[in-house]
């Protein structure tokens, strides 16, 4: 079944990248990638809400203002990092700039890694968030 899904996803991606459809190639590829399970995605944004009991965070993307806020479940397998070093759940707060690596899923996304951004990248994400009124 996984092979079948991967083949279907690849076929759809080839069709989209080949120019089929109305959206631009970059936008269409992103839409297809977000819809096909098994394709890893990244989201940069700020933590807008936290459910500490369920170990979930909500992140609003700063590069796509039309994208809805997304919830990410942190499991024991989710890596939490800052500057390549492991951190804990307690290091996350609302307003924290993050990059989340995940696989699209029905319901909360399957989260592989949450990177707390620092330095220039954190400043850039915060500026974008402020510009969007987040």
PDB file of C-alpha atoms in Angstrom:
ATOM      1  CA  UNK A   1       0.000   0.000   0.000  1.00  0.00           C
ATOM      2  CA  UNK A   2       2.849   2.434   0.810  1.00  0.00           C
ATOM      3  CA  UNK A   3       4.399   1.807  -2.599  1.00  0.00           C
ATOM      4  CA  UNK A   4       1.076   2.486  -4.266  1.00  0.00           C
ATOM      5  CA  UNK A   5       0.692   5.800  -2.395  1.00  0.00           C
ATOM      6  CA  UNK A   6       4.261   6.815  -3.267  1.00  0.00           C
ATOM      7  CA  UNK A   7       3.718   5.973  -6.947  1.00  0.00           C
ATOM      8  CA  UNK A   8       0.446   7.915  -6.988  1.00  0.00           C
ATOM      9  CA  UNK A   9       2.107  10.863  -5.226  1.00  0.00           C
ATOM     10  CA  UNK A  10       5.007  10.814  -7.676  1.00  0.00           C
ATOM     11  CA  UNK A  11       2.634  10.670 -10.647  1.00  0.00           C
ATOM     12  CA  UNK A  12       0.632  13.629  -9.365  1.00  0.00           C
ATOM     13  CA  UNK A  13       3.824  15.564  -8.675  1.00  0.00           C
ATOM     14  CA  UNK A  14       5.140  14.868 -12.189  1.00  0.00           C
ATOM     15  CA  UNK A  15       1.834  16.007 -13.684  1.00  0.00           C
ATOM     16  CA  UNK A  16       1.882  19.214 -11.679  1.00  0.00           C
ATOM     17  CA  UNK A  17       5.543  19.956 -12.363  1.00  0.00           C
ATOM     18  CA  UNK A  18       4.927  19.177 -16.017  1.00  0.00           C
ATOM     19  CA  UNK A  19       2.648  22.183 -16.261  1.00  0.00           C
ATOM     20  CA  UNK A  20      -0.757  20.581 -15.790  1.00  0.00           C
ATOM     21  CA  UNK A  21      -3.152  22.777 -13.812  1.00  0.00           C
ATOM     22  CA  UNK A  22      -3.786  26.491 -13.311  1.00  0.00           C
ATOM     23  CA  UNK A  23      -1.433  27.342 -10.463  1.00  0.00           C
ATOM     24  CA  UNK A  24       2.215  28.159 -10.968  1.00  0.00           C
ATOM     25  CA  UNK A  25       4.621  25.249 -10.745  1.00  0.00           C
ATOM     26  CA  UNK A  26       6.038  26.233  -7.349  1.00  0.00           C
ATOM     27  CA  UNK A  27       2.608  26.753  -5.789  1.00  0.00           C
ATOM     28  CA  UNK A  28       1.184  23.604  -7.339  1.00  0.00           C
ATOM     29  CA  UNK A  29       4.100  21.479  -6.140  1.00  0.00           C
ATOM     30  CA  UNK A  30       3.627  22.825  -2.601  1.00  0.00           C
ATOM     31  CA  UNK A  31      -0.107  22.014  -2.723  1.00  0.00           C
ATOM     32  CA  UNK A  32       0.545  18.492  -3.987  1.00  0.00           C
ATOM     33  CA  UNK A  33       3.316  17.929  -1.436  1.00  0.00           C
ATOM     34  CA  UNK A  34       1.012  19.027   1.354  1.00  0.00           C
ATOM     35  CA  UNK A  35      -1.701  16.642   0.181  1.00  0.00           C
ATOM     36  CA  UNK A  36       0.364  13.491  -0.292  1.00  0.00           C
ATOM     37  CA  UNK A  37       1.163  11.491   2.833  1.00  0.00           C
ATOM     38  CA  UNK A  38       4.786  10.503   3.215  1.00  0.00           C
ATOM     39  CA  UNK A  39       6.263  13.735   1.849  1.00  0.00           C
ATOM     40  CA  UNK A  40       8.075  15.709   4.536  1.00  0.00           C
ATOM     41  CA  UNK A  41       7.204  19.396   4.926  1.00  0.00           C
ATOM     42  CA  UNK A  42       8.626  22.341   6.876  1.00  0.00           C
ATOM     43  CA  UNK A  43       6.794  25.269   8.408  1.00  0.00           C
ATOM     44  CA  UNK A  44       8.470  28.365   9.793  1.00  0.00           C
ATOM     45  CA  UNK A  45       6.397  30.494  12.070  1.00  0.00           C
ATOM     46  CA  UNK A  46       5.608  31.364  15.628  1.00  0.00           C
ATOM     47  CA  UNK A  47       3.968  29.239  18.287  1.00  0.00           C
ATOM     48  CA  UNK A  48       0.499  30.760  18.700  1.00  0.00           C
ATOM     49  CA  UNK A  49      -1.015  28.298  21.183  1.00  0.00           C
ATOM     50  CA  UNK A  50       0.048  25.373  23.346  1.00  0.00           C
ATOM     51  CA  UNK A  51      -1.818  22.436  24.842  1.00  0.00           C
ATOM     52  CA  UNK A  52       0.628  21.296  27.514  1.00  0.00           C
ATOM     53  CA  UNK A  53      -1.577  18.362  28.579  1.00  0.00           C
ATOM     54  CA  UNK A  54      -1.622  16.862  25.073  1.00  0.00           C
ATOM     55  CA  UNK A  55       1.908  18.042  24.096  1.00  0.00           C
ATOM     56  CA  UNK A  56       0.593  19.984  21.109  1.00  0.00           C
ATOM     57  CA  UNK A  57       1.638  23.320  19.664  1.00  0.00           C
ATOM     58  CA  UNK A  58      -0.131  25.527  17.136  1.00  0.00           C
ATOM     59  CA  UNK A  59       2.075  27.305  14.606  1.00  0.00           C
ATOM     60  CA  UNK A  60       1.048  30.066  12.216  1.00  0.00           C
ATOM     61  CA  UNK A  61       3.193  30.135   9.088  1.00  0.00           C
ATOM     62  CA  UNK A  62       4.844  33.471   8.311  1.00  0.00           C
ATOM     63  CA  UNK A  63       5.670  32.704   4.663  1.00  0.00           C
ATOM     64  CA  UNK A  64       2.062  31.923   3.713  1.00  0.00           C
ATOM     65  CA  UNK A  65      -0.382  34.270   5.477  1.00  0.00           C
ATOM     66  CA  UNK A  66      -3.365  32.472   3.905  1.00  0.00           C
ATOM     67  CA  UNK A  67      -2.351  29.128   5.455  1.00  0.00           C
ATOM     68  CA  UNK A  68      -4.383  28.247   8.517  1.00  0.00           C
ATOM     69  CA  UNK A  69      -2.766  27.764  11.892  1.00  0.00           C
ATOM     70  CA  UNK A  70      -1.611  24.136  12.162  1.00  0.00           C
ATOM     71  CA  UNK A  71      -1.446  21.911  15.248  1.00  0.00           C
ATOM     72  CA  UNK A  72       1.578  19.675  15.766  1.00  0.00           C
ATOM     73  CA  UNK A  73       1.706  16.828  18.298  1.00  0.00           C
ATOM     74  CA  UNK A  74       5.074  16.306  19.964  1.00  0.00           C
ATOM     75  CA  UNK A  75       5.730  12.625  20.641  1.00  0.00           C
ATOM     76  CA  UNK A  76       8.661  10.951  22.406  1.00  0.00           C
ATOM     77  CA  UNK A  77      10.200  10.590  18.921  1.00  0.00           C
ATOM     78  CA  UNK A  78       9.981  14.317  18.128  1.00  0.00           C
ATOM     79  CA  UNK A  79      13.383  16.027  18.343  1.00  0.00           C
ATOM     80  CA  UNK A  80      13.384  19.439  20.043  1.00  0.00           C
ATOM     81  CA  UNK A  81      16.454  21.522  19.203  1.00  0.00           C
ATOM     82  CA  UNK A  82      17.994  24.971  19.533  1.00  0.00           C
ATOM     83  CA  UNK A  83      21.249  25.581  17.619  1.00  0.00           C
ATOM     84  CA  UNK A  84      21.626  21.812  17.107  1.00  0.00           C
ATOM     85  CA  UNK A  85      21.394  21.053  20.831  1.00  0.00           C
ATOM     86  CA  UNK A  86      18.523  19.127  22.425  1.00  0.00           C
ATOM     87  CA  UNK A  87      16.050  21.170  24.461  1.00  0.00           C
ATOM     88  CA  UNK A  88      12.896  20.270  26.390  1.00  0.00           C
ATOM     89  CA  UNK A  89       9.198  20.994  26.102  1.00  0.00           C
ATOM     90  CA  UNK A  90       9.647  23.687  28.769  1.00  0.00           C
ATOM     91  CA  UNK A  91      11.782  25.716  26.316  1.00  0.00           C
ATOM     92  CA  UNK A  92       8.720  26.303  24.100  1.00  0.00           C
ATOM     93  CA  UNK A  93       6.362  29.218  24.762  1.00  0.00           C
ATOM     94  CA  UNK A  94       3.769  31.138  22.804  1.00  0.00           C
ATOM     95  CA  UNK A  95       5.563  33.571  20.521  1.00  0.00           C
ATOM     96  CA  UNK A  96       8.620  31.313  20.086  1.00  0.00           C
ATOM     97  CA  UNK A  97       9.889  31.352  16.463  1.00  0.00           C
ATOM     98  CA  UNK A  98      10.194  27.764  15.210  1.00  0.00           C
ATOM     99  CA  UNK A  99      10.773  25.576  12.165  1.00  0.00           C
ATOM    100  CA  UNK A 100       8.671  22.424  12.303  1.00  0.00           C
ATOM    101  CA  UNK A 101       9.498  19.365  10.172  1.00  0.00           C
ATOM    102  CA  UNK A 102       6.443  17.156   9.723  1.00  0.00           C
ATOM    103  CA  UNK A 103       4.490  14.773   7.546  1.00  0.00           C
ATOM    104  CA  UNK A 104       0.961  15.849   6.604  1.00  0.00           C
ATOM    105  CA  UNK A 105      -1.717  13.731   8.264  1.00  0.00           C
ATOM    106  CA  UNK A 106      -5.413  13.751   8.972  1.00  0.00           C
ATOM    107  CA  UNK A 107      -5.767  15.590  12.278  1.00  0.00           C
ATOM    108  CA  UNK A 108      -2.591  16.806  13.961  1.00  0.00           C
ATOM    109  CA  UNK A 109       0.489  16.513  11.771  1.00  0.00           C
ATOM    110  CA  UNK A 110       3.178  13.846  12.396  1.00  0.00           C
ATOM    111  CA  UNK A 111       5.962  15.975  13.844  1.00  0.00           C
ATOM    112  CA  UNK A 112       9.593  14.853  13.440  1.00  0.00           C
ATOM    113  CA  UNK A 113      11.512  17.895  14.646  1.00  0.00           C
ATOM    114  CA  UNK A 114      10.859  21.305  16.185  1.00  0.00           C
ATOM    115  CA  UNK A 115      13.765  23.725  15.906  1.00  0.00           C
ATOM    116  CA  UNK A 116      13.664  26.840  18.079  1.00  0.00           C
ATOM    117  CA  UNK A 117      15.085  29.512  15.802  1.00  0.00           C
ATOM    118  CA  UNK A 118      17.758  31.900  17.045  1.00  0.00           C
ATOM    119  CA  UNK A 119      19.763  34.836  15.730  1.00  0.00           C
ATOM    120  CA  UNK A 120      18.962  36.430  12.380  1.00  0.00           C
ATOM    121  CA  UNK A 121      16.496  33.699  11.384  1.00  0.00           C
ATOM    122  CA  UNK A 122      14.491  34.162  14.600  1.00  0.00           C
ATOM    123  CA  UNK A 123      14.476  37.937  14.075  1.00  0.00           C
ATOM    124  CA  UNK A 124      13.271  37.494  10.485  1.00  0.00           C
ATOM    125  CA  UNK A 125      10.404  35.191  11.539  1.00  0.00           C
ATOM    126  CA  UNK A 126       9.399  37.572  14.361  1.00  0.00           C
ATOM    127  CA  UNK A 127       9.392  40.553  11.947  1.00  0.00           C
ATOM    128  CA  UNK A 128       7.209  38.668   9.469  1.00  0.00           C
ATOM    129  CA  UNK A 129       4.843  37.619  12.259  1.00  0.00           C
ATOM    130  CA  UNK A 130       4.528  41.197  13.523  1.00  0.00           C
ATOM    131  CA  UNK A 131       3.869  42.385   9.975  1.00  0.00           C
ATOM    132  CA  UNK A 132       1.041  39.838   9.725  1.00  0.00           C
ATOM    133  CA  UNK A 133      -0.360  40.937  13.090  1.00  0.00           C
ATOM    134  CA  UNK A 134       0.500  37.713  14.938  1.00  0.00           C
TER     135      UNK A 134
END
